[in-house]
Short mmCIF file of C-alpha atoms in Angstrom, two decimals:
data_model
loop_
_atom_site.label_atom_id
_atom_site.label_comp_id
_atom_site.label_asym_id
_atom_site.label_seq_id
_atom_site.Cartn_x
_atom_site.Cartn_y
_atom_site.Cartn_z
CA MET A 73 47.31 115.10 14.76
CA ASP A 74 49.70 113.63 12.20
CA ASP A 75 48.87 110.56 10.19
CA ILE A 76 50.74 107.33 10.86
CA LEU A 77 53.02 105.46 8.49
CA ALA A 78 52.76 101.68 8.16
CA GLU A 79 56.25 101.26 9.59
CA GLU A 80 55.31 103.24 12.71
CA PHE A 81 52.09 101.25 13.07
CA ILE A 82 54.02 97.96 12.93
CA ALA A 83 56.49 99.25 15.53
CA LEU A 84 53.57 100.11 17.85
CA GLN A 85 52.08 96.68 17.25
CA GLN A 86 55.35 94.85 17.93
CA SER A 87 56.07 96.82 21.09
CA GLY A 88 52.58 96.26 22.50
CA ALA A 89 51.95 100.01 22.59
CA LEU A 90 49.08 99.66 20.11
CA GLU A 91 46.93 98.63 23.09
CA ASN A 92 46.93 102.30 24.13
CA TYR A 93 45.10 103.31 20.94
CA LEU A 94 41.58 102.81 19.68
CA LEU A 95 41.76 101.09 16.30
CA LEU A 96 38.80 102.04 14.08
CA ASP A 97 38.36 100.07 10.86
CA VAL A 98 36.01 101.92 8.48
CA ARG A 99 35.77 99.22 5.81
CA GLU A 100 32.55 97.36 5.08
CA PRO A 101 31.75 94.39 7.39
CA LEU A 102 32.59 91.77 4.75
CA GLU A 103 36.03 93.33 4.22
CA PHE A 104 36.56 93.51 7.98
CA HIS A 105 35.62 89.87 8.56
CA THR A 106 37.71 88.69 5.61
CA HIS A 107 40.88 90.28 6.99
CA ASN A 108 40.98 92.21 10.22
CA ILE A 109 43.76 93.20 12.53
CA GLY A 110 41.52 93.95 15.48
CA GLY A 111 39.74 97.05 16.58
CA ILE A 112 36.19 98.23 16.05
CA ASN A 113 34.43 98.09 12.69
CA ILE A 114 32.24 101.04 11.79
CA PRO A 115 31.78 101.43 8.03
CA LEU A 116 32.53 104.93 6.76
CA GLY A 117 28.98 105.31 5.41
CA LYS A 118 27.55 104.88 8.91
CA LEU A 119 30.07 106.90 10.90
CA GLN A 120 28.46 110.37 10.76
CA ASN A 121 24.97 109.01 11.50
CA LEU A 122 26.24 107.10 14.53
CA ILE A 123 27.98 110.23 15.81
CA ASP A 124 24.83 112.31 15.21
CA GLU A 125 22.71 109.75 17.06
CA GLU A 126 25.25 109.71 19.90
CA GLU A 127 25.76 105.97 19.48
CA ILE A 128 29.52 106.35 19.51
CA ASP A 129 30.95 106.71 22.98
CA PHE A 130 34.63 107.15 22.18
CA ASP A 131 36.56 109.49 24.43
CA THR A 132 37.22 112.63 22.36
CA GLU A 133 40.71 112.80 23.92
CA GLN A 134 41.68 109.19 23.16
CA THR A 135 44.06 108.61 20.26
CA ILE A 136 42.23 106.85 17.44
CA ILE A 137 43.99 105.20 14.51
CA VAL A 138 41.62 104.91 11.56
CA ILE A 139 42.28 102.19 9.00
CA CYS A 140 40.82 100.94 5.73
CA GLN A 141 42.08 99.06 2.68
CA ARG A 142 44.08 101.85 0.99
CA GLY A 143 43.91 104.83 3.36
CA LEU A 144 41.28 106.83 1.46
CA ARG A 145 38.17 106.01 3.48
CA SER A 146 40.16 106.33 6.68
CA LYS A 147 41.31 109.80 5.60
CA THR A 148 37.66 110.82 5.17
CA ALA A 149 36.76 109.24 8.52
CA LYS A 150 39.56 111.19 10.19
CA SER A 151 38.06 114.42 8.85
CA ILE A 152 34.59 113.46 10.08
CA LEU A 153 35.92 112.62 13.53
CA ASN A 154 37.95 115.85 13.71
CA GLN A 155 34.88 117.90 12.70
CA ASN A 156 32.97 116.26 15.54
CA GLY A 157 35.42 117.12 18.29
CA PHE A 158 37.74 114.12 18.26
CA LYS A 159 41.18 115.67 18.68
CA ASN A 160 43.67 112.83 18.44
CA VAL A 161 42.89 110.99 15.21
CA ARG A 162 45.51 109.43 12.97
CA ASN A 163 45.00 107.93 9.52
CA LEU A 164 47.03 104.86 8.56
CA ILE A 165 48.68 106.06 5.34
CA GLY A 166 48.37 103.42 2.61
CA GLY A 167 45.99 101.33 4.71
CA LEU A 168 46.14 97.58 5.11
CA LEU A 169 47.61 97.17 1.64
CA LYS A 170 50.70 99.08 2.73
CA LEU A 171 50.95 96.98 5.91
CA ARG A 172 50.93 93.79 3.83
CA GLN A 173 53.77 95.11 1.65
CA ILE A 174 56.11 95.50 4.62
#
């Protein structure tokens, strides 16, 4: 699935359609608690282990938008999720920094 631009993300947020997506923030907990826009926080370093241990119960068909500070960790998380059978994963290009610039 294609990645998502900050402008598209904001449009989803403003329209209320973002509620139809699972928002996965892969930053560290301190980063998440300092500035979060909602969603679930699972740090990138723990993601694969939680999948392996079957502690993540996301629907593999649900659309997931993965976010981080700059879009790099979320890009890696998208790959991990795709490799583990999650089909509808989108990376927020530019991350939260890009959202703040708009």
